[in-house]
Coordinates of C-alpha atoms and ligand atoms in Angstrom, one line a residue:
X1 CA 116.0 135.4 87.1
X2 CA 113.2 137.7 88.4
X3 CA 111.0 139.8 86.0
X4 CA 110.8 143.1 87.5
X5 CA 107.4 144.8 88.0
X6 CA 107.7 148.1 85.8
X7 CA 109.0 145.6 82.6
X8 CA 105.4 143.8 83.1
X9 CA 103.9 147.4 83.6
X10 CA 105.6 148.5 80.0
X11 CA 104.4 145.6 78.2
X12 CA 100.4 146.0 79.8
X13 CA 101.0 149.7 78.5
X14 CA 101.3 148.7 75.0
X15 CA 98.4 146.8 74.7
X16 CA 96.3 148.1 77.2
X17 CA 93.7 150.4 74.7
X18 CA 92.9 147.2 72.9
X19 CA 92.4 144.9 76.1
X20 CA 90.0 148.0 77.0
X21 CA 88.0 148.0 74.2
X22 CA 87.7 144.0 74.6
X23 CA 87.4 144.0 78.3
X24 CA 83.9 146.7 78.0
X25 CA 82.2 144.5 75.9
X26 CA 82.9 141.2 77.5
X27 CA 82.2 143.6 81.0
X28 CA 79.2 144.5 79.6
X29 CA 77.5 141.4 78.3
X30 CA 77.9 139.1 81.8
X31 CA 75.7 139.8 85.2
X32 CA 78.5 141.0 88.1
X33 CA 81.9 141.3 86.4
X34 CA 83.0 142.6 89.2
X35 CA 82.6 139.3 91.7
X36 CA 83.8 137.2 88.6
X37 CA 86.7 138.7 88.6
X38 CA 87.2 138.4 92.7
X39 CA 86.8 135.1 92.3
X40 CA 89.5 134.5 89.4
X41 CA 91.9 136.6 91.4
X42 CA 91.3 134.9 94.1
X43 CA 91.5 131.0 92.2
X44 CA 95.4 129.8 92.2
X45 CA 96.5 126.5 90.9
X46 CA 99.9 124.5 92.2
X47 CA 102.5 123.8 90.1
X48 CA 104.1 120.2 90.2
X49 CA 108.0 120.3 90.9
X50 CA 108.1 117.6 88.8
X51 CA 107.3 118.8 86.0
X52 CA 109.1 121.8 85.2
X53 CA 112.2 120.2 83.0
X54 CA 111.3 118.1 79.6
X55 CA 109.1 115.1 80.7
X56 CA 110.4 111.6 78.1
X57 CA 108.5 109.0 76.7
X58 CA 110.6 105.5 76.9
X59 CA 111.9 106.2 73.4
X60 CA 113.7 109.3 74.3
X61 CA 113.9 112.5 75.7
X62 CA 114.7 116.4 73.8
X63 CA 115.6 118.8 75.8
X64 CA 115.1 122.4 75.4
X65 CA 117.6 123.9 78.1
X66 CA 117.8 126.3 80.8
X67 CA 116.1 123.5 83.1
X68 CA 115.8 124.2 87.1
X69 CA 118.5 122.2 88.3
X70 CA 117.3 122.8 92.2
X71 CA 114.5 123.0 93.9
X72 CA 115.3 126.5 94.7
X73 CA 115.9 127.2 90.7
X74 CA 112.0 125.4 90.3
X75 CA 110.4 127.5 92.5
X76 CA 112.1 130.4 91.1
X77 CA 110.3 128.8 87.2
X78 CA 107.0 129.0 88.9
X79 CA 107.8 132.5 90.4
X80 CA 108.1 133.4 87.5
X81 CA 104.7 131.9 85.9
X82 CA 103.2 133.3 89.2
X83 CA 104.4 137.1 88.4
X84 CA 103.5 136.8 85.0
X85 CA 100.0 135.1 85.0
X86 CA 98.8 135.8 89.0
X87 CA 96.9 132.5 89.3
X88 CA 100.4 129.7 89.9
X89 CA 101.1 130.8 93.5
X90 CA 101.5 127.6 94.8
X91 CA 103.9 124.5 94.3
X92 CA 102.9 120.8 95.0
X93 CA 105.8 118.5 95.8
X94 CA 107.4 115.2 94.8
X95 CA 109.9 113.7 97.4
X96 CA 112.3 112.1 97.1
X97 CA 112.5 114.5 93.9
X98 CA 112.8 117.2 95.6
X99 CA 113.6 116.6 99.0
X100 CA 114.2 120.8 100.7
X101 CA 118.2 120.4 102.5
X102 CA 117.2 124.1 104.6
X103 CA 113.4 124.0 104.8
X104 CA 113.5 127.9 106.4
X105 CA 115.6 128.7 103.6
X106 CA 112.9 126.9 101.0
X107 CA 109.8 128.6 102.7
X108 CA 111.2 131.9 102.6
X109 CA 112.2 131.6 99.0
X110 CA 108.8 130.7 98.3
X111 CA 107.1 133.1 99.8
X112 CA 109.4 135.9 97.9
X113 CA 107.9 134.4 94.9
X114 CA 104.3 134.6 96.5
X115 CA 104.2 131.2 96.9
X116 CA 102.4 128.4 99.1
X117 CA 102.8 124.6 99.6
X118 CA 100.1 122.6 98.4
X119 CA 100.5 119.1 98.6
X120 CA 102.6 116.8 99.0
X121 CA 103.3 113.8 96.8
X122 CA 105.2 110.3 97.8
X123 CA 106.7 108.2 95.4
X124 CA 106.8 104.4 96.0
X125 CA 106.8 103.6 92.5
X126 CA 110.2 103.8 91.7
X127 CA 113.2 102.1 94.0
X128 CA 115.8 104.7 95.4
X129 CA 119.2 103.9 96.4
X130 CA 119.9 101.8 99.2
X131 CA 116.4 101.3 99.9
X132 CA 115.9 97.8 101.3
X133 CA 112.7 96.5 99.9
X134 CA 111.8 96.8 96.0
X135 CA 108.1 97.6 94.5
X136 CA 108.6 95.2 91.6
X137 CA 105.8 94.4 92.5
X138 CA 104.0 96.6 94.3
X139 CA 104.0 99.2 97.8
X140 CA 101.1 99.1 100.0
X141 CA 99.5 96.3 98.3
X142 CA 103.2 94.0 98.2
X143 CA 102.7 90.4 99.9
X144 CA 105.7 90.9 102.2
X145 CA 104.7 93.3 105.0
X146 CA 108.2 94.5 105.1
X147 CA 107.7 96.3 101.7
X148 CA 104.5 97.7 102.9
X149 CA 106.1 99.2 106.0
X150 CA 108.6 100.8 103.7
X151 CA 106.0 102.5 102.1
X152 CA 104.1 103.1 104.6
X153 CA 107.4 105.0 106.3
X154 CA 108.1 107.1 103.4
X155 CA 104.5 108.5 103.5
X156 CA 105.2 109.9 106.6
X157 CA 108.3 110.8 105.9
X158 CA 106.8 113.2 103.3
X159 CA 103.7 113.9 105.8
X160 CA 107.1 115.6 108.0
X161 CA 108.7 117.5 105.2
X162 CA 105.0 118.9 104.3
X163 CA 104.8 119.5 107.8
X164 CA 108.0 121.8 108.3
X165 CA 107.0 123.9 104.7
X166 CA 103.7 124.4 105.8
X167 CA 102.0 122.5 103.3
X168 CA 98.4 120.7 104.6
X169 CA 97.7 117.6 102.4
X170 CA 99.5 114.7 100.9
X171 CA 98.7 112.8 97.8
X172 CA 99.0 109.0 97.5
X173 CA 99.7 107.7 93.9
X174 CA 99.9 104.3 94.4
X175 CA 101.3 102.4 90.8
X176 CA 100.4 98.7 92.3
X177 CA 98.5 96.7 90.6
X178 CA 98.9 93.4 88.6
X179 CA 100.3 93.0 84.7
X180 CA 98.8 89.0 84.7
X181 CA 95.8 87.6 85.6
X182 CA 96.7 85.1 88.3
X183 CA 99.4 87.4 89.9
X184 CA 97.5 89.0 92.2
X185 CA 94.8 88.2 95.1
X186 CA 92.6 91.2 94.5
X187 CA 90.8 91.3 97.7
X188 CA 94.4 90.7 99.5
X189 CA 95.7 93.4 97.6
X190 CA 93.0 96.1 98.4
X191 CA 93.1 95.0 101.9
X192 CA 96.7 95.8 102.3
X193 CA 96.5 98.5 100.9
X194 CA 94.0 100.4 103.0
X195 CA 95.7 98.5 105.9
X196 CA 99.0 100.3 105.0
X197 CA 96.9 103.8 104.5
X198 CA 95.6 103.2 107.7
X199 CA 98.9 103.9 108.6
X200 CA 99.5 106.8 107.0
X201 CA 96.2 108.4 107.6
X202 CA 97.2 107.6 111.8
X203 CA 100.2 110.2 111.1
X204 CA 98.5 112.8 109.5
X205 CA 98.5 116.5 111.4
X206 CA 95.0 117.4 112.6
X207 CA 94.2 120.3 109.8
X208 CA 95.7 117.3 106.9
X209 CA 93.5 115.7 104.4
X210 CA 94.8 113.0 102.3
X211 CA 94.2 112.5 98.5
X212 CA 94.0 109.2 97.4
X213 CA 94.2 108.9 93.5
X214 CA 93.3 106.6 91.3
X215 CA 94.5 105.8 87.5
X216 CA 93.2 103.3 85.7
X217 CA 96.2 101.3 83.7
X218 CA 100.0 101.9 83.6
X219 CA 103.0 100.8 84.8
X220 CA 100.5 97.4 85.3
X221 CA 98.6 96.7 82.9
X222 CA 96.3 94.1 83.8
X223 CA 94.9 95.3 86.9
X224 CA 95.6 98.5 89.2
X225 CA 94.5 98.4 92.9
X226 CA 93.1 101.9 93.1
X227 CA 91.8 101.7 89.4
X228 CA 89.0 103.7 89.4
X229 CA 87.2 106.4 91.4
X230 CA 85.0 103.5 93.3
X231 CA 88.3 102.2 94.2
X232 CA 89.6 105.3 95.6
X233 CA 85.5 106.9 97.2
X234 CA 85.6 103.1 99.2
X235 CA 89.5 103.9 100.6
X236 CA 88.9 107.3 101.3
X237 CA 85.3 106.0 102.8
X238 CA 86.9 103.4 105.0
X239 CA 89.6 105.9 106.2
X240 CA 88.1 108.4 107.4
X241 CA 86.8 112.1 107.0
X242 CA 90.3 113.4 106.4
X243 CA 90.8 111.5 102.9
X244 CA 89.2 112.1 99.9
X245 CA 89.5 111.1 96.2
X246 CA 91.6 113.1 93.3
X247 CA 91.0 113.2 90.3
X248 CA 93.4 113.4 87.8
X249 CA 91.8 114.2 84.0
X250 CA 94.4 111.6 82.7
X251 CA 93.2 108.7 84.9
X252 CA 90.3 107.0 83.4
X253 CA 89.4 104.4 80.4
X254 CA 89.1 106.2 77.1
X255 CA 85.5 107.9 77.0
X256 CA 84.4 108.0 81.0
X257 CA 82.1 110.8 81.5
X258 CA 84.5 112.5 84.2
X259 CA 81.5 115.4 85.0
X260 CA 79.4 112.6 86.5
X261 CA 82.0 111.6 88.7
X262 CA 83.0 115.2 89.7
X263 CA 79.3 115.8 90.6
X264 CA 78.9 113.1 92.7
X265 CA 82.3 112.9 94.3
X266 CA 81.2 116.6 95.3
X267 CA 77.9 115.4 96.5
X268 CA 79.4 112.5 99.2
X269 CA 81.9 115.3 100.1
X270 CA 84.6 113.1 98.6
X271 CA 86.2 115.1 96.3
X272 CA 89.7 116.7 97.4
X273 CA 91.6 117.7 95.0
X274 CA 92.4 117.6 91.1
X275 CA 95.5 116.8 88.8
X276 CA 94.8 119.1 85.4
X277 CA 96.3 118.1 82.2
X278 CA 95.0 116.8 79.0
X279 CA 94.8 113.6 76.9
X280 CA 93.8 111.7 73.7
X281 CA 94.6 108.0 74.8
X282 CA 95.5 107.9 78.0
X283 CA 97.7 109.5 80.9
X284 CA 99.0 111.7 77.7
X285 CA 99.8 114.7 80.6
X286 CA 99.1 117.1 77.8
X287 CA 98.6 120.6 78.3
X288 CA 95.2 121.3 80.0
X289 CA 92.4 122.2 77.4
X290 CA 95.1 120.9 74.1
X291 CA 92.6 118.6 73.3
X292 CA 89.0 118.3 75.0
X293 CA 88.4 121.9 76.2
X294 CA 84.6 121.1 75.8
X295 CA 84.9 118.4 78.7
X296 CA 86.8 121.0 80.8
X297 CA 84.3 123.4 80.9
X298 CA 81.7 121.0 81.8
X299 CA 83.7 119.5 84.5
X300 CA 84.1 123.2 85.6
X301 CA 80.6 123.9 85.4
X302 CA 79.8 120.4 87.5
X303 CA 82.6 122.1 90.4
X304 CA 80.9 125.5 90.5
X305 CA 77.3 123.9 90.8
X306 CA 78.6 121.1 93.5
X307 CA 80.8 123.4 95.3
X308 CA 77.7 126.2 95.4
X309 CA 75.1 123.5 96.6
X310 CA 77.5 122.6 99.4
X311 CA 78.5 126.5 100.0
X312 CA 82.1 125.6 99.3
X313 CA 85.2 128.1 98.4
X314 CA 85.8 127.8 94.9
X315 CA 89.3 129.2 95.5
X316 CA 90.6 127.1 98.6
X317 CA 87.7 124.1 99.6
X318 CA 89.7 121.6 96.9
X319 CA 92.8 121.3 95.7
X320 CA 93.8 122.8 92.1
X321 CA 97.4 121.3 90.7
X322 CA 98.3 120.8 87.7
X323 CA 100.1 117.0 86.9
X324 CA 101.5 117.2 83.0
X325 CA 104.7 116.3 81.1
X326 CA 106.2 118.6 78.4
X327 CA 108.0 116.6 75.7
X328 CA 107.5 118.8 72.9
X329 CA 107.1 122.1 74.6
X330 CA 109.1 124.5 76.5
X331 CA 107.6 123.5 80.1
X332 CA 107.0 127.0 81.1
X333 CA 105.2 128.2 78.2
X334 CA 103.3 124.9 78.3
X335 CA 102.3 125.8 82.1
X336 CA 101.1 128.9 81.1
X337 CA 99.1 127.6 78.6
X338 CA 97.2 125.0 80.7
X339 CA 96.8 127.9 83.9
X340 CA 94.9 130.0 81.2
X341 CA 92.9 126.9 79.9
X342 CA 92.0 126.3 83.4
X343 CA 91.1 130.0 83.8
X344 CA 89.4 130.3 81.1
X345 CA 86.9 127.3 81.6
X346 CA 86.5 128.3 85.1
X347 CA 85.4 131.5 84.1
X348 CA 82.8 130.3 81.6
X349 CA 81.6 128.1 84.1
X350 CA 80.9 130.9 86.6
X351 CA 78.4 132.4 83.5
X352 CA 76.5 129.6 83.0
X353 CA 72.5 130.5 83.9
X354 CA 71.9 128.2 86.5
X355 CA 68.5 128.9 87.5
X356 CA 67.6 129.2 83.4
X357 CA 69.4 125.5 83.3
X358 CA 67.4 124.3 86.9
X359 CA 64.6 125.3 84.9
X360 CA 65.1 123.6 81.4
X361 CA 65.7 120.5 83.2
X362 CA 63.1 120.5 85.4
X363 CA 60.9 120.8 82.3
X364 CA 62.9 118.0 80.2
X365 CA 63.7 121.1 78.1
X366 CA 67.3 119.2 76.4
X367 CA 67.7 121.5 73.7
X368 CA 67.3 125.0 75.9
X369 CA 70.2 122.6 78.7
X370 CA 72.1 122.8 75.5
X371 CA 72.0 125.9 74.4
X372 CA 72.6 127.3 77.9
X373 CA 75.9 125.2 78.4
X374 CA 76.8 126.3 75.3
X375 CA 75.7 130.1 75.5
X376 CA 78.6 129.9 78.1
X377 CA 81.2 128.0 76.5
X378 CA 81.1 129.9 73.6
X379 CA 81.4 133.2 75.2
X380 CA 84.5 134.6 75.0
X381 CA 86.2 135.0 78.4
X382 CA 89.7 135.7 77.6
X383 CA 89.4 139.9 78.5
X384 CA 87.6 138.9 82.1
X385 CA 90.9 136.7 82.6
X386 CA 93.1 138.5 81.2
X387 CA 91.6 142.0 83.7
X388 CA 91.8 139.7 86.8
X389 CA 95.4 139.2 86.0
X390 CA 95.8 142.9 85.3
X391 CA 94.3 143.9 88.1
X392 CA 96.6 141.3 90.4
X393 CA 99.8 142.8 89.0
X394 CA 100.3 140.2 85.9
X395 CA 101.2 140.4 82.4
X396 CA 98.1 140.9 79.8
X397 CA 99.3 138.4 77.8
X398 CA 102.1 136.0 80.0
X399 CA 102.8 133.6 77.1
X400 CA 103.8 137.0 74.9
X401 CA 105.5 138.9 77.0
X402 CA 107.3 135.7 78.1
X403 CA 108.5 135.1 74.3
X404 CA 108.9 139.1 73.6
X405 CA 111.2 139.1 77.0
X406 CA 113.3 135.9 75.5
X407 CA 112.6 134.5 79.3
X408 CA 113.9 131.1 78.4
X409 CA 117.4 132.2 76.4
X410 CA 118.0 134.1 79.6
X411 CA 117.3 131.0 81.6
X412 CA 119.7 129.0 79.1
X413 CA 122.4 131.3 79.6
X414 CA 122.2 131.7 83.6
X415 CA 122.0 127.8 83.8
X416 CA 123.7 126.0 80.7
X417 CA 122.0 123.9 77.9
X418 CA 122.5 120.5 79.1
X419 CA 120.8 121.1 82.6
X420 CA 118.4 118.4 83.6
X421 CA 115.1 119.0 86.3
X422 CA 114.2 116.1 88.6
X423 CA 111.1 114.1 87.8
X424 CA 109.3 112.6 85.5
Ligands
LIG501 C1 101.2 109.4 88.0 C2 100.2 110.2 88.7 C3 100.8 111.0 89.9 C4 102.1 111.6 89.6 C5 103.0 110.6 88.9 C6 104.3 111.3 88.5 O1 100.7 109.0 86.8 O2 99.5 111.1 87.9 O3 99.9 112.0 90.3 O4 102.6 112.0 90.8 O5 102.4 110.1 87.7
LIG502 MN1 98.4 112.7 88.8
LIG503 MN1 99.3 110.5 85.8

């Protein structure tokens, strides 16, 4: 389904005098609306492919309905997030999941949608049919060099479908690791490993960059080879200027302080990309902001000061995508709700006083640092969003006009109940 442009236009219309009203005040109380809200038009974040149907936990899995059941029928899902909130006009994805059969068919679907291909994800943590080796027990780390050069093959293999949609980076999630101590040679594992990314990193196009990401537990739960960020900063060091480190929110032991690592990820010009989503335990995937909106602001404001120091595009210097699982939720409404989280805490970090906070440190001033990280968290941002998206074309509010238009009965009735998306 497509939402047309004058039913958005109908539903603005009704609310519009009160978004005014809100919009002068917030307008009025900030220094330069106007390039804030440049730069939010101009900030998109990819959606993953794989997670636009309802994600499972091992004990089962509830469906909603109306799931994509093609990759043309996800990219239509994130056309529609794209017309209704402005800021989802990419998609990042996951091959084999979504392998494109007509890729000129794909890209001009996409671009219908106002759509773009960020990157590219591989999968060698699951066996497909027929495939020869098995990572049981690992992919680029495995003992037996013929696994490795499996892996190493697929990567490339995605590197060409990227290629052919016009996409510009590749992601490497690597599940290896060890559930025993004893199982694994650690230095024999890391050293495969970058031995088999050397690989990769060989086949990448000239304008590429590769994202190597690290989690730190899960599917192996003793030890994972690219565990942590110093895992991933010395592979993406060893490699090469084209590979970097992503962070995914989900990724790290219970409590790391994932600001500091932002800020000096940024600092090494290391960091490449992000995977957005939220947790209470571990890789939850919840939506983005659910939980510790707090921590996403100030992992915001640590990307607006880095990227500033090093005169980077806020909008396009990293990659923004957005790795969560819906269990509970409809996925689209979910998706909605962690694009405006993200929105929302990169706004407030765009009005944090950063000479006022130079200052305060400088002076060993903690409680005026506080109160100026706070002053901007606390503001209330949601009218400059909600005018950027106005002013782009989208919906005032996407997640109600998305209920009020019954967008997912439609999509239950043009695709069946028991549909099921590919991925996680
Ligand atoms: C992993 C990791 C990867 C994602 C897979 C599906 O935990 O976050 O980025 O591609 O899940
Ligand atoms: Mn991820
Ligand atoms: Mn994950």
């Amino acid at each position: 389904m497509q939402i047309e442009k004058y039913r958005i236009e109908e539903f603005n219309h009704l609310h519009s005098a009160a978004h005014e009203r809100k919009f002068a005040f917030a307008a009025s109380s900030v220094k330069d609306p106007e390039s804030i809200l440049q730069k939010l038009i101009d900030f998109q974040i990819a959606i993953p492919s794989w997670a636009l149907g309802t994600g499972a936990t091992r004990f089962g899995r509830f469906s909603g309905g109306g799931e994509p059941r093609s990759l043309e029928e996800k990219i239509e899902d994130i056309g529609l997030l794209h017309a209704l909130n402005r800021s989802s006009g990419a998609i990042s994805l996951h091959i084999p999941w979504d392998i494109p059969q007509d890729y000129a068919a794909i890209k001009a679907l996409a671009a219908q949608h106002g759509l773009r291909f960020d990157a590219m994800n591989s999968n060698t943590f699951q066996d497909q049919p027929g495939q020869a080796g098995s990572y049981k027990f690992g992919s680029m780390q495995h003992v037996d060099k013929s696994v490795r050069r499996q892996a190493v093959e697929h990567n490339i293999d995605v590197i060409k479908h990227g290629m052919a949609l016009g996409s510009n980076s590749l992601t490497v999630w690597l599940a290896d690791g060890s559930c025993f101590p004893g199982q694994l040679n650690f230095r024999k594992a890391f050293r495969n490993t970058l031995e088999s990314l050397e690989e990769v990193y060989a086949a990448l196009p000239e304008n590429w960059k590769m994202y190597v990401e690290y989690k730190a537990f899960e599917p192996n739960f003793y030890s994972t080879t690219i565990g942590d960020w110093g895992q991933s900063y010395l592979l993406a060091s060893k490699l090469g200027p084209k590979a970097y480190t992503l962070v995914d929110l989900g990724h790290h032991l219970p409590n790391a302080n994932i600001e500091q690592i932002v800020a000096l990820l940024l600092m090494e010009g290391k960091l490449g990309g992000f995977h957005f989503n939220d947790s209470k335990y571990a890789d939850d995937d919840l939506t983005t902001g659910s939980i510790k909106p707090y921590q996403l602001f100030l992992i915001f404001n640590e990307l607006v000061e880095g990227m500033d120091a090093r005169g980077m595009e806020h909008a396009t210097s990293l990659g923004w995508m957005i790795d969560a699982a819906h269990n509970v939720k409809d996925p689209l409404e979910d998706l909605l709700q962690s694009v405006e989280a993200i929105m929302l805490a990169y706004t407030q970090a765009l009005l944090v006083n950063r000479e006022g906070l130079a200052e305060a440190q400088q002076e060993n001033d903690v409680v005026r640092c506080q109160e100026i990280l706070q002053e901007a968290f606390r503001t209330d941002v949601r009218p400059l969003v909600a005018e950027a998206r106005l002013r782009a074309g989208g919906a005032l509010a996407p997640l109600g006009f998305y209920r009020k238009s019954r967008v997912r009965d439609q999509l239950v009735q043009e695709r069946g109940l028991k549909t099921v998306a590919s991925g996680l």
